[in-house]
Amino acid sequence: MSASLAELEAQVTELRDREAIRECLTRYSRGIDRFDRELLLSAYHPNAIDDHGKFIGTPAEFADWAFKQHTEAHLSHQHCLFQHRCELDGAVAHTETYFMFAGMNRQGPPLVLNGGRYLDRFEKRDGVWAIAYRTCVRDWGLMDERPDMAQQASFTSTRALLPEHIRDFMNTAPGPRRDAGDLSYQRPLRADQDRLTAWNAL
């Protein structure tokens, strides 16, 4: 039996929503790699929060911070996206997107590689899907020595450039877990207000 018109419309809406979320993720990667501020900000709602481990704040604050970090540390870089899981719930979606970061360093080893996951809460507002909250979890790094799994700062390519108080702050971020305690299971995914308060006090 063929699907009813209502079922088809629901399926098409879901596919359009999923594609809009994927397209938003690619805008983020292109925006940050090309230093395209407008494109990068288009991936977020204006009042979103991005917790990148060594930074937490608004999209505009994140753009300033990220562009400065990459300008000072890298000659070029890529944020590559891989497998993607999306749980739709009306106008909210929880996503987990694997990434790999590759950067050509200005100092030290020529190439750095690390990877992890973007854990995002997307919201559809006025018909537009964008990130309302993001946290970046680092899972691995190609380093000169084995990273300490309990220390998120040991995974980042710019750790040698970070002052001690930023490394300490980064180590309060959630690390990867291989069980249901991993942050990817949290519903709804929300910003850690204690970390936001601590960041604003730095």
XYZ file of N, CA, C and O in Angstrom:
808
model
N 0.850 -1.186 0.000
C 0.000 0.000 0.000
C 0.894 1.248 0.000
O 1.873 1.322 0.740
N 0.580 2.205 -0.819
C 1.382 3.413 -0.907
C 1.148 4.293 0.323
O 0.090 4.239 0.960
N 2.152 5.082 0.641
C 2.041 5.966 1.789
C 1.014 7.051 1.514
O 0.820 7.493 0.385
N 0.346 7.487 2.561
C -0.621 8.554 2.413
C 0.100 9.867 2.127
O 1.316 9.993 2.343
N -0.634 10.855 1.657
C -0.048 12.163 1.377
C 0.561 12.768 2.645
O 1.653 13.344 2.593
N -0.115 12.615 3.768
C 0.400 13.154 5.032
C 1.716 12.481 5.417
O 2.647 13.148 5.901
N 1.811 11.168 5.212
C 3.045 10.447 5.521
C 4.186 10.917 4.632
O 5.324 11.107 5.085
N 3.876 11.097 3.341
C 4.895 11.570 2.402
C 5.370 12.975 2.775
O 6.560 13.278 2.730
N 4.426 13.825 3.132
C 4.798 15.181 3.532
C 5.683 15.156 4.777
O 6.659 15.919 4.876
N 5.366 14.280 5.735
C 6.174 14.173 6.955
C 7.576 13.670 6.633
O 8.570 14.160 7.188
N 7.654 12.707 5.708
C 8.962 12.172 5.319
C 9.806 13.230 4.613
O 11.006 13.368 4.889
N 9.176 13.984 3.734
C 9.898 15.044 3.017
C 10.366 16.125 3.988
O 11.504 16.602 3.909
N 9.515 16.489 4.938
C 9.898 17.485 5.939
C 11.086 17.011 6.752
O 12.036 17.776 7.003
N 11.049 15.728 7.153
C 12.168 15.189 7.926
C 13.456 15.202 7.105
O 14.521 15.588 7.615
N 13.382 14.802 5.843
C 14.574 14.803 5.001
C 15.118 16.216 4.803
O 16.333 16.437 4.823
N 14.220 17.173 4.625
C 14.657 18.563 4.472
C 15.311 19.072 5.747
O 16.319 19.786 5.700
N 14.752 18.710 6.900
C 15.330 19.122 8.175
C 16.729 18.527 8.343
O 17.675 19.230 8.738
N 16.855 17.248 8.047
C 18.155 16.596 8.199
C 19.199 17.216 7.267
O 20.359 17.420 7.656
N 18.799 17.510 6.035
C 19.740 18.102 5.095
C 20.112 19.524 5.517
O 21.271 19.943 5.363
N 19.167 20.269 6.055
C 19.471 21.625 6.519
C 20.483 21.592 7.665
O 21.370 22.454 7.746
N 20.378 20.605 8.541
C 21.320 20.463 9.649
C 22.702 20.085 9.121
O 23.722 20.647 9.544
N 22.760 19.162 8.176
C 24.053 18.794 7.583
C 24.698 19.995 6.889
O 25.902 20.222 6.997
N 23.888 20.755 6.164
C 24.412 21.914 5.448
C 24.937 22.955 6.429
O 25.956 23.610 6.172
N 24.281 23.079 7.561
C 24.727 24.007 8.597
C 26.108 23.581 9.121
O 26.989 24.425 9.327
N 26.294 22.294 9.324
C 27.584 21.787 9.791
C 28.700 22.080 8.796
O 29.818 22.436 9.181
N 28.411 21.958 7.501
C 29.443 22.238 6.497
C 29.730 23.741 6.424
O 30.870 24.133 6.135
N 28.730 24.575 6.696
C 28.988 26.019 6.746
C 29.976 26.335 7.860
O 30.853 27.191 7.706
N 29.812 25.651 8.979
C 30.752 25.851 10.087
C 32.178 25.543 9.640
O 33.097 26.357 9.838
N 32.396 24.354 9.053
C 33.749 23.953 8.668
C 34.342 24.897 7.629
O 35.508 25.307 7.739
N 33.560 25.241 6.621
C 34.073 26.154 5.600
C 34.335 27.543 6.200
O 35.359 28.162 5.906
N 33.433 28.003 7.036
C 33.590 29.317 7.629
C 34.846 29.436 8.469
O 35.577 30.427 8.383
N 35.128 28.414 9.293
C 36.295 28.496 10.170
C 37.586 28.276 9.400
O 38.630 28.870 9.718
N 37.545 27.452 8.345
C 38.756 27.201 7.565
C 39.099 28.353 6.626
O 40.263 28.573 6.302
N 38.100 29.095 6.173
C 38.332 30.215 5.260
C 38.352 31.553 5.985
O 38.431 32.597 5.351
N 38.249 31.531 7.315
C 38.157 32.765 8.104
C 37.019 33.654 7.583
O 37.158 34.885 7.493
N 35.920 33.014 7.252
C 34.728 33.716 6.763
C 33.794 33.895 7.954
O 33.021 33.004 8.294
N 33.871 35.042 8.586
C 33.141 35.283 9.827
C 31.631 35.167 9.626
O 30.933 34.538 10.419
N 31.113 35.786 8.562
C 29.672 35.760 8.322
C 29.171 34.336 8.135
O 28.126 33.949 8.677
N 29.917 33.537 7.374
C 29.519 32.150 7.137
C 29.583 31.340 8.425
O 28.673 30.553 8.720
N 30.636 31.530 9.196
C 30.756 30.810 10.462
C 29.600 31.146 11.394
O 28.966 30.246 11.973
N 29.283 32.420 11.536
C 28.211 32.826 12.442
C 26.853 32.330 11.977
O 25.945 32.129 12.795
N 26.702 32.094 10.673
C 25.414 31.610 10.157
C 25.094 30.198 10.624
O 23.952 29.759 10.523
N 26.087 29.487 11.159
C 25.855 28.131 11.657
C 25.233 28.131 13.059
O 24.790 27.088 13.535
N 25.199 29.295 13.705
C 24.719 29.401 15.081
C 23.515 30.342 15.169
O 23.423 31.311 14.413
N 22.661 30.098 16.141
C 21.724 31.140 16.555
C 22.531 32.192 17.323
O 23.527 31.859 17.994
N 22.125 33.469 17.245
C 22.935 34.535 17.857
C 23.205 34.361 19.346
O 24.260 34.758 19.836
N 22.268 33.760 20.074
C 22.466 33.598 21.522
C 22.966 32.203 21.896
O 22.863 31.789 23.050
N 23.530 31.499 20.930
C 24.064 30.152 21.180
C 25.291 30.230 22.096
O 25.877 31.296 22.297
N 25.677 29.064 22.614
C 26.896 28.924 23.396
C 27.732 27.820 22.764
O 27.216 26.751 22.436
N 29.023 28.083 22.577
C 29.964 27.076 22.076
C 30.998 26.824 23.165
O 31.682 27.747 23.610
N 31.084 25.563 23.594
C 32.087 25.159 24.584
C 33.135 24.334 23.846
O 32.918 23.164 23.526
N 34.273 24.965 23.569
C 35.337 24.317 22.810
C 36.462 23.802 23.712
O 37.584 23.596 23.248
N 36.157 23.609 24.969
C 37.148 23.080 25.893
C 38.018 24.167 26.486
O 37.983 24.422 27.689
N 38.797 24.826 25.637
C 39.659 25.917 26.101
C 39.016 27.274 25.878
O 39.659 28.317 26.039
N 37.747 27.260 25.519
C 36.952 28.477 25.333
C 35.487 28.116 25.535
O 35.044 27.022 25.168
N 34.707 29.055 26.067
C 33.255 28.914 26.083
C 32.661 30.317 25.971
O 33.117 31.251 26.639
N 31.683 30.456 25.080
C 31.080 31.769 24.907
C 30.139 31.825 23.728
O 29.730 30.787 23.185
N 29.794 33.027 23.319
C 28.831 33.246 22.231
C 29.492 32.988 20.880
O 30.728 32.939 20.773
N 28.688 32.856 19.812
C 29.273 32.663 18.480
C 30.228 33.773 18.071
O 31.300 33.499 17.512
N 29.865 35.022 18.333
C 30.743 36.134 17.956
C 32.064 36.066 18.724
O 33.143 36.288 18.155
N 31.982 35.759 20.018
C 33.200 35.622 20.825
C 34.030 34.436 20.339
O 35.263 34.504 20.291
N 33.345 33.348 19.976
C 34.050 32.172 19.475
C 34.783 32.484 18.181
O 35.939 32.074 17.985
N 34.147 33.197 17.259
C 34.790 33.543 15.988
C 36.069 34.336 16.234
O 37.120 34.047 15.636
N 36.003 35.338 17.122
C 37.197 36.131 17.435
C 38.306 35.246 17.994
O 39.472 35.337 17.592
N 37.935 34.397 18.934
C 38.904 33.520 19.596
C 39.504 32.519 18.614
O 40.730 32.337 18.546
N 38.663 31.842 17.818
C 39.131 30.792 16.919
C 40.026 31.351 15.822
O 41.081 30.770 15.500
N 39.629 32.460 15.220
C 40.444 33.035 14.153
C 41.819 33.460 14.690
O 42.838 33.285 14.019
N 41.845 34.010 15.887
C 43.119 34.412 16.495
C 43.987 33.189 16.771
O 45.191 33.175 16.460
N 43.380 32.136 17.344
C 44.124 30.912 17.647
C 44.746 30.322 16.386
O 45.930 29.995 16.356
N 43.946 30.177 15.345
C 44.442 29.530 14.126
C 45.436 30.413 13.378
O 46.371 29.905 12.748
N 45.259 31.722 13.431
C 46.216 32.627 12.792
C 47.582 32.523 13.459
O 48.618 32.461 12.774
N 47.590 32.493 14.786
C 48.847 32.466 15.513
C 49.536 31.102 15.454
O 50.769 31.036 15.438
N 48.763 30.012 15.396
C 49.342 28.671 15.512
C 49.573 27.978 14.176
O 50.472 27.134 14.076
N 48.780 28.311 13.146
C 48.789 27.495 11.930
C 48.966 28.313 10.651
O 48.473 29.436 10.549
N 49.653 27.701 9.692
C 49.765 28.263 8.349
C 48.508 27.964 7.535
O 48.100 28.756 6.690
N 47.931 26.816 7.762
C 46.661 26.421 7.148
C 46.067 25.303 7.995
O 46.761 24.693 8.812
N 44.771 25.043 7.803
C 44.130 24.013 8.609
C 42.821 23.578 7.962
O 42.267 24.282 7.120
N 42.358 22.389 8.353
C 41.079 21.855 7.887
C 40.321 21.233 9.047
O 40.905 20.579 9.904
N 39.001 21.452 9.038
C 38.087 20.773 9.951
C 37.242 19.823 9.097
O 36.346 20.256 8.391
N 37.577 18.536 9.127
C 36.921 17.532 8.275
C 35.819 16.833 9.074
O 36.046 16.429 10.222
N 34.656 16.679 8.468
C 33.514 16.050 9.124
C 33.306 14.636 8.594
O 33.432 14.390 7.395
N 32.921 13.731 9.498
C 32.742 12.332 9.125
C 31.342 11.860 9.533
O 30.370 12.522 9.229
N 31.255 10.732 10.215
C 29.941 10.170 10.493
C 29.116 11.113 11.357
O 29.647 11.878 12.165
N 27.824 11.038 11.149
C 26.916 12.025 11.739
C 25.649 11.321 12.171
O 25.056 10.560 11.408
N 25.242 11.574 13.405
C 23.999 11.016 13.940
C 23.106 12.166 14.361
O 23.559 13.105 15.013
N 21.833 12.079 13.995
C 20.907 13.176 14.259
C 19.602 12.622 14.809
O 18.938 11.802 14.155
N 19.226 13.060 16.011
C 17.949 12.688 16.617
C 17.022 13.896 16.544
O 17.241 14.896 17.229
N 16.015 13.792 15.700
C 15.050 14.881 15.541
C 13.913 14.728 16.535
O 13.387 13.638 16.736
N 13.529 15.861 17.122
C 12.396 15.882 18.047
C 11.674 17.211 17.848
O 11.886 18.174 18.589
N 10.848 17.254 16.822
C 10.147 18.492 16.509
C 11.114 19.558 16.038
O 11.852 19.369 15.069
N 11.143 20.683 16.744
C 12.005 21.802 16.365
C 13.349 21.756 17.076
O 14.093 22.750 17.086
N 13.682 20.599 17.673
C 14.971 20.404 18.350
C 15.632 19.161 17.763
O 14.953 18.191 17.417
N 16.932 19.195 17.638
C 17.685 18.019 17.188
C 18.966 17.919 18.004
O 19.605 18.934 18.295
N 19.303 16.696 18.382
C 20.573 16.429 19.052
C 21.448 15.654 18.080
O 21.036 14.616 17.556
N 22.651 16.176 17.826
C 23.521 15.555 16.839
C 24.898 15.263 17.428
O 25.358 15.933 18.354
N 25.518 14.244 16.851
C 26.900 13.887 17.170
C 27.624 13.746 15.832
O 27.261 12.914 15.010
N 28.641 14.573 15.618
C 29.358 14.589 14.352
C 30.844 14.396 14.609
O 31.470 15.195 15.313
N 31.400 13.328 14.047
C 32.825 13.075 14.212
C 33.615 14.056 13.345
O 33.208 14.373 12.228
N 34.759 14.528 13.885
C 35.602 15.433 13.106
C 37.058 15.033 13.232
O 37.467 14.340 14.167
N 37.846 15.467 12.256
C 39.305 15.395 12.343
C 39.852 16.774 12.004
O 39.446 17.369 11.007
N 40.746 17.256 12.840
C 41.412 18.533 12.600
C 42.832 18.269 12.122
O 43.562 17.478 12.724
N 43.226 18.927 11.024
C 44.595 18.855 10.516
C 45.114 20.273 10.369
O 44.437 21.135 9.793
N 46.292 20.529 10.912
C 46.863 21.873 10.834
C 48.340 21.841 10.493
O 49.089 20.977 10.976
N 48.763 22.770 9.638
C 50.182 22.972 9.341
C 50.700 24.015 10.324
O 50.289 25.183 10.283
N 51.551 23.593 11.233
C 51.993 24.440 12.327
C 52.997 25.501 11.888
O 53.822 25.271 10.997
N 52.952 26.633 12.553
C 53.972 27.662 12.362
C 55.259 27.293 13.094
O 56.357 27.660 12.663
N 55.133 26.565 14.209
C 56.285 26.154 14.992
C 56.141 24.688 15.356
O 55.053 24.138 15.359
N 57.268 24.059 15.673
C 57.229 22.670 16.095
C 57.032 21.725 14.922
O 57.404 22.038 13.786
N 56.420 20.550 15.160
C 56.195 19.593 14.074
C 55.377 20.235 12.961
O 54.470 21.024 13.224
N 55.690 19.915 11.697
C 54.969 20.563 10.593
C 53.466 20.308 10.596
O 52.692 21.207 10.290
N 53.061 19.089 10.965
C 51.656 18.702 10.863
C 51.131 18.202 12.196
O 51.809 17.441 12.892
N 49.922 18.619 12.526
C 49.249 18.097 13.717
C 47.907 17.524 13.297
O 47.238 18.053 12.395
N 47.537 16.411 13.912
C 46.243 15.775 13.665
C 45.588 15.466 14.994
O 46.240 14.989 15.927
N 44.307 15.751 15.104
C 43.542 15.271 16.247
C 42.086 15.149 15.848
O 41.675 15.651 14.793
N 41.345 14.442 16.646
C 39.948 14.201 16.292
C 39.061 14.080 17.497
O 39.516 13.860 18.625
N 37.790 14.251 17.243
C 36.808 14.153 18.305
C 35.415 14.260 17.753
O 35.159 13.855 16.608
N 34.527 14.833 18.554
C 33.122 14.914 18.152
C 32.548 16.274 18.511
O 32.843 16.803 19.581
N 31.734 16.796 17.620
C 30.916 17.959 17.923
C 29.575 17.434 18.417
O 28.867 16.718 17.682
N 29.228 17.765 19.640
C 27.930 17.412 20.201
C 27.092 18.673 20.196
O 27.433 19.655 20.867
N 26.018 18.658 19.420
C 25.236 19.867 19.182
C 23.770 19.692 19.533
O 23.191 18.620 19.288
N 23.195 20.753 20.095
C 21.747 20.862 20.166
C 21.338 21.908 19.141
O 21.680 23.081 19.249
N 20.676 21.434 18.095
C 20.142 22.322 17.065
C 18.721 22.717 17.427
O 17.981 21.935 18.025
N 18.342 23.911 17.026
C 16.956 24.346 17.168
C 16.506 24.988 15.861
O 17.294 25.662 15.185
N 15.252 24.759 15.525
C 14.654 25.354 14.336
C 13.829 26.549 14.788
O 12.814 26.402 15.464
N 14.291 27.743 14.429
C 13.616 28.979 14.826
C 13.247 29.755 13.565
O 14.105 30.003 12.718
N 11.982 30.105 13.450
C 11.487 30.817 12.260
C 11.888 30.084 10.988
O 12.264 30.697 9.977
N 11.832 28.761 11.049
C 12.116 27.930 9.875
C 13.582 27.680 9.603
O 13.913 27.033 8.603
N 14.475 28.162 10.467
C 15.916 28.041 10.231
C 16.558 27.170 11.307
O 16.436 27.450 12.506
N 17.262 26.118 10.858
C 18.014 25.276 11.772
C 19.400 25.876 12.005
O 20.094 26.262 11.052
N 19.810 25.953 13.255
C 21.154 26.415 13.592
C 21.511 25.873 14.971
O 20.657 25.379 15.718
N 22.784 25.955 15.306
C 23.283 25.444 16.583
C 22.843 26.365 17.717
O 23.056 27.579 17.657
N 22.233 25.774 18.732
C 21.878 26.516 19.945
C 22.911 26.284 21.049
O 23.136 27.148 21.887
N 23.526 25.104 21.045
C 24.585 24.792 21.993
C 25.499 23.752 21.374
O 25.036 22.788 20.772
N 26.784 23.965 21.517
C 27.784 22.999 21.037
C 28.829 22.768 22.104
O 29.276 23.694 22.777
N 29.242 21.505 22.228
C 30.438 21.192 23.000
C 31.328 20.320 22.135
O 30.849 19.463 21.383
N 32.606 20.571 22.222
C 33.604 19.853 21.432
C 34.328 18.878 22.348
O 34.972 19.300 23.312
N 34.209 17.589 22.050
C 34.867 16.552 22.842
C 36.023 15.984 22.026
O 35.825 15.541 20.892
N 37.208 16.009 22.580
C 38.386 15.467 21.901
C 38.558 14.002 22.282
O 38.572 13.667 23.459
N 38.739 13.142 21.271
C 38.873 11.705 21.491
C 40.292 11.186 21.275
O 40.665 10.165 21.840
N 41.057 11.849 20.411
C 42.401 11.346 20.128
C 43.274 12.471 19.578
O 42.776 13.506 19.141
N 44.571 12.238 19.636
C 45.514 13.192 19.078
C 46.792 12.488 18.667
O 47.244 11.554 19.343
N 47.357 12.897 17.537
C 48.643 12.379 17.083
C 49.717 13.269 17.685
O 50.018 14.347 17.175
N 50.252 12.828 18.810
C 51.172 13.643 19.578
C 52.525 12.928 19.722
O 52.658 11.750 19.388
N 53.503 13.673 20.224
C 54.821 13.088 20.455
C 54.790 12.090 21.609
O 55.624 11.193 21.684
N 53.857 12.275 22.518
C 53.707 11.356 23.635
C 52.236 11.048 23.841
O 51.369 11.778 23.382
N 51.966 9.949 24.512
C 50.591 9.507 24.703
C 49.823 10.508 25.572
O 50.257 10.854 26.664
N 48.661 11.001 25.080
C 47.874 11.947 25.882
C 47.330 11.285 27.149
O 47.100 10.077 27.187
N 47.126 12.087 28.158
C 46.474 11.654 29.388
C 44.973 11.741 29.155
O 44.429 12.824 28.963
N 44.273 10.612 29.178
C 42.847 10.589 28.856
C 42.018 11.421 29.821
O 40.904 11.829 29.490
N 42.542 11.683 30.992
C 41.805 12.479 31.984
C 42.092 13.974 31.848
O 41.508 14.774 32.575
N 42.978 14.337 30.916
C 43.378 15.732 30.756
C 43.074 16.173 29.326
O 43.840 15.882 28.406
N 41.983 16.897 29.129
C 41.614 17.326 27.779
C 42.682 18.226 27.151
O 42.842 18.242 25.931
N 43.440 18.956 27.949
C 44.473 19.836 27.400
C 45.580 19.065 26.703
O 46.268 19.610 25.841
N 45.758 17.790 27.041
C 46.835 17.021 26.419
C 46.491 16.603 24.993
O 47.350 16.108 24.269
N 45.232 16.837 24.560
C 44.817 16.460 23.212
C 44.963 17.593 22.197
O 44.859 17.363 21.012
N 45.118 18.817 22.652
C 45.049 19.947 21.739
C 46.402 20.282 21.130
O 47.436 20.224 21.801
N 46.381 20.644 19.846
C 47.623 20.938 19.132
C 48.283 22.211 19.634
O 49.485 22.403 19.453
N 47.526 23.089 20.276
C 48.076 24.367 20.732
C 48.406 24.357 22.223
O 48.589 25.409 22.821
N 48.495 23.176 22.839
C 48.676 23.099 24.282
C 49.950 23.815 24.744
O 49.974 24.394 25.825
N 51.007 23.791 23.918
C 52.253 24.434 24.309
C 52.122 25.958 24.345
O 52.906 26.642 25.007
N 51.113 26.472 23.629
C 50.910 27.918 23.573
C 49.960 28.417 24.656
O 49.822 29.628 24.838
N 49.305 27.476 25.342
C 48.279 27.868 26.303
C 48.879 28.210 27.659
O 49.705 27.462 28.185
N 48.462 29.312 28.257
C 48.899 29.593 29.633
C 48.309 28.556 30.584
O 47.295 27.905 30.287
N 48.933 28.418 31.733
C 48.543 27.367 32.670
C 47.083 27.478 33.079
O 46.388 26.456 33.194
N 46.572 28.691 33.287
C 45.191 28.814 33.753
C 44.196 28.379 32.671
O 43.114 27.886 32.997
N 44.558 28.508 31.399
C 43.683 28.030 30.327
C 43.739 26.509 30.237
O 42.708 25.846 30.031
N 44.935 25.926 30.415
C 45.037 24.463 30.434
C 44.224 23.897 31.598
O 43.524 22.889 31.450
N 44.297 24.552 32.753
C 43.519 24.097 33.910
C 42.022 24.183 33.613
O 41.254 23.275 33.963
N 41.614 25.279 32.977
C 40.203 25.426 32.631
C 39.772 24.347 31.637
O 38.701 23.744 31.779
N 40.610 24.087 30.651
C 40.288 23.073 29.648
C 40.088 21.704 30.279
O 39.252 20.913 29.843
N 40.833 21.436 31.328
C 40.751 20.129 31.979
C 39.487 19.955 32.812
O 39.238 18.866 33.328
N 38.676 21.001 32.931
C 37.372 20.844 33.579
C 36.298 20.455 32.564
O 35.158 20.189 32.949
N 36.656 20.422 31.282
C 35.697 20.040 30.239
C 35.489 18.526 30.246
O 36.400 17.772 30.613
N 34.314 18.060 29.837
C 34.081 16.611 29.810
C 34.941 15.939 28.749
O 35.061 16.424 27.623
N 35.552 14.839 29.122
C 36.332 14.049 28.178
C 35.506 12.918 27.604
O 34.340 12.727 27.960
N 36.096 12.146 26.700
C 35.364 11.036 26.084
C 35.177 9.870 27.049
O 36.041 9.594 27.878
N 34.024 9.236 26.939
C 33.762 8.014 27.693
C 33.213 6.970 26.739
O 32.547 7.297 25.759
N 33.502 5.706 27.020
C 33.021 4.627 26.168
C 31.872 3.867 26.830
O 31.836 2.649 26.858
N 30.956 4.662 27.406
C 29.764 4.088 27.997
C 28.659 5.147 27.970
O 28.829 6.228 27.403
N 27.523 4.824 28.563
C 26.377 5.736 28.523
C 26.594 7.000 29.346
O 25.749 7.892 29.320
N 27.707 7.115 30.039
C 28.034 8.332 30.742
C 28.646 9.390 29.837
O 28.866 10.520 30.277
N 28.923 9.027 28.585
C 29.463 9.997 27.634
C 28.456 11.126 27.435
O 27.241 10.911 27.434
N 28.981 12.341 27.257
C 28.111 13.505 27.141
C 27.144 13.406 25.963
O 26.091 14.047 25.966
N 27.455 12.596 24.974
C 26.582 12.458 23.798
C 25.219 11.884 24.146
O 24.275 11.996 23.349
N 25.084 11.283 25.330
C 23.807 10.719 25.755
C 22.939 11.721 26.507
O 21.776 11.425 26.805
N 23.473 12.859 26.861
C 22.727 13.828 27.671
C 21.564 14.422 26.873
O 21.740 14.897 25.767
N 20.371 14.407 27.472
C 19.185 15.001 26.850
C 18.411 15.782 27.891
O 18.075 15.249 28.930
N 18.129 17.046 27.660
C 18.657 17.821 26.536
C 20.105 18.216 26.795
O 20.532 18.331 27.954
N 20.852 18.401 25.723
C 22.238 18.840 25.837
C 22.242 20.330 26.164
O 21.688 21.139 25.413
N 22.852 20.666 27.289
C 22.826 22.061 27.742
C 24.222 22.519 28.147
O 25.077 21.718 28.516
N 24.414 23.831 28.105
C 25.688 24.418 28.505
C 25.936 24.195 29.991
O 24.999 24.200 30.795
N 27.196 23.997 30.328
C 27.620 23.868 31.716
C 27.767 25.286 32.276
O 28.732 25.996 31.974
N 26.809 25.696 33.086
C 26.812 27.056 33.606
C 28.003 27.328 34.521
O 28.497 28.461 34.591
N 28.494 26.317 35.211
C 29.662 26.498 36.063
C 30.894 26.831 35.222
O 31.696 27.699 35.600
N 31.037 26.150 34.080
C 32.172 26.452 33.202
C 32.026 27.839 32.576
O 33.021 28.561 32.420
N 30.802 28.201 32.212
C 30.582 29.523 31.638
C 30.931 30.622 32.649
O 31.586 31.619 32.308
N 30.518 30.425 33.894
C 30.842 31.385 34.953
C 32.336 31.460 35.186
O 32.919 32.546 35.323
N 32.988 30.285 35.199
C 34.444 30.246 35.422
C 35.183 30.934 34.291
O 36.172 31.665 34.533
N 34.736 30.718 33.049
C 35.390 31.360 31.900
C 35.273 32.879 31.991
O 36.243 33.599 31.761
N 34.089 33.351 32.320
C 33.874 34.792 32.395
C 34.677 35.438 33.528
O 34.911 36.650 33.516
N 35.098 34.614 34.488
C 35.885 35.133 35.606
C 37.383 35.137 35.314
O 38.168 35.715 36.096
N 37.798 34.491 34.211
C 39.236 34.408 33.898
C 39.779 35.772 33.469
O 39.087 36.552 32.817
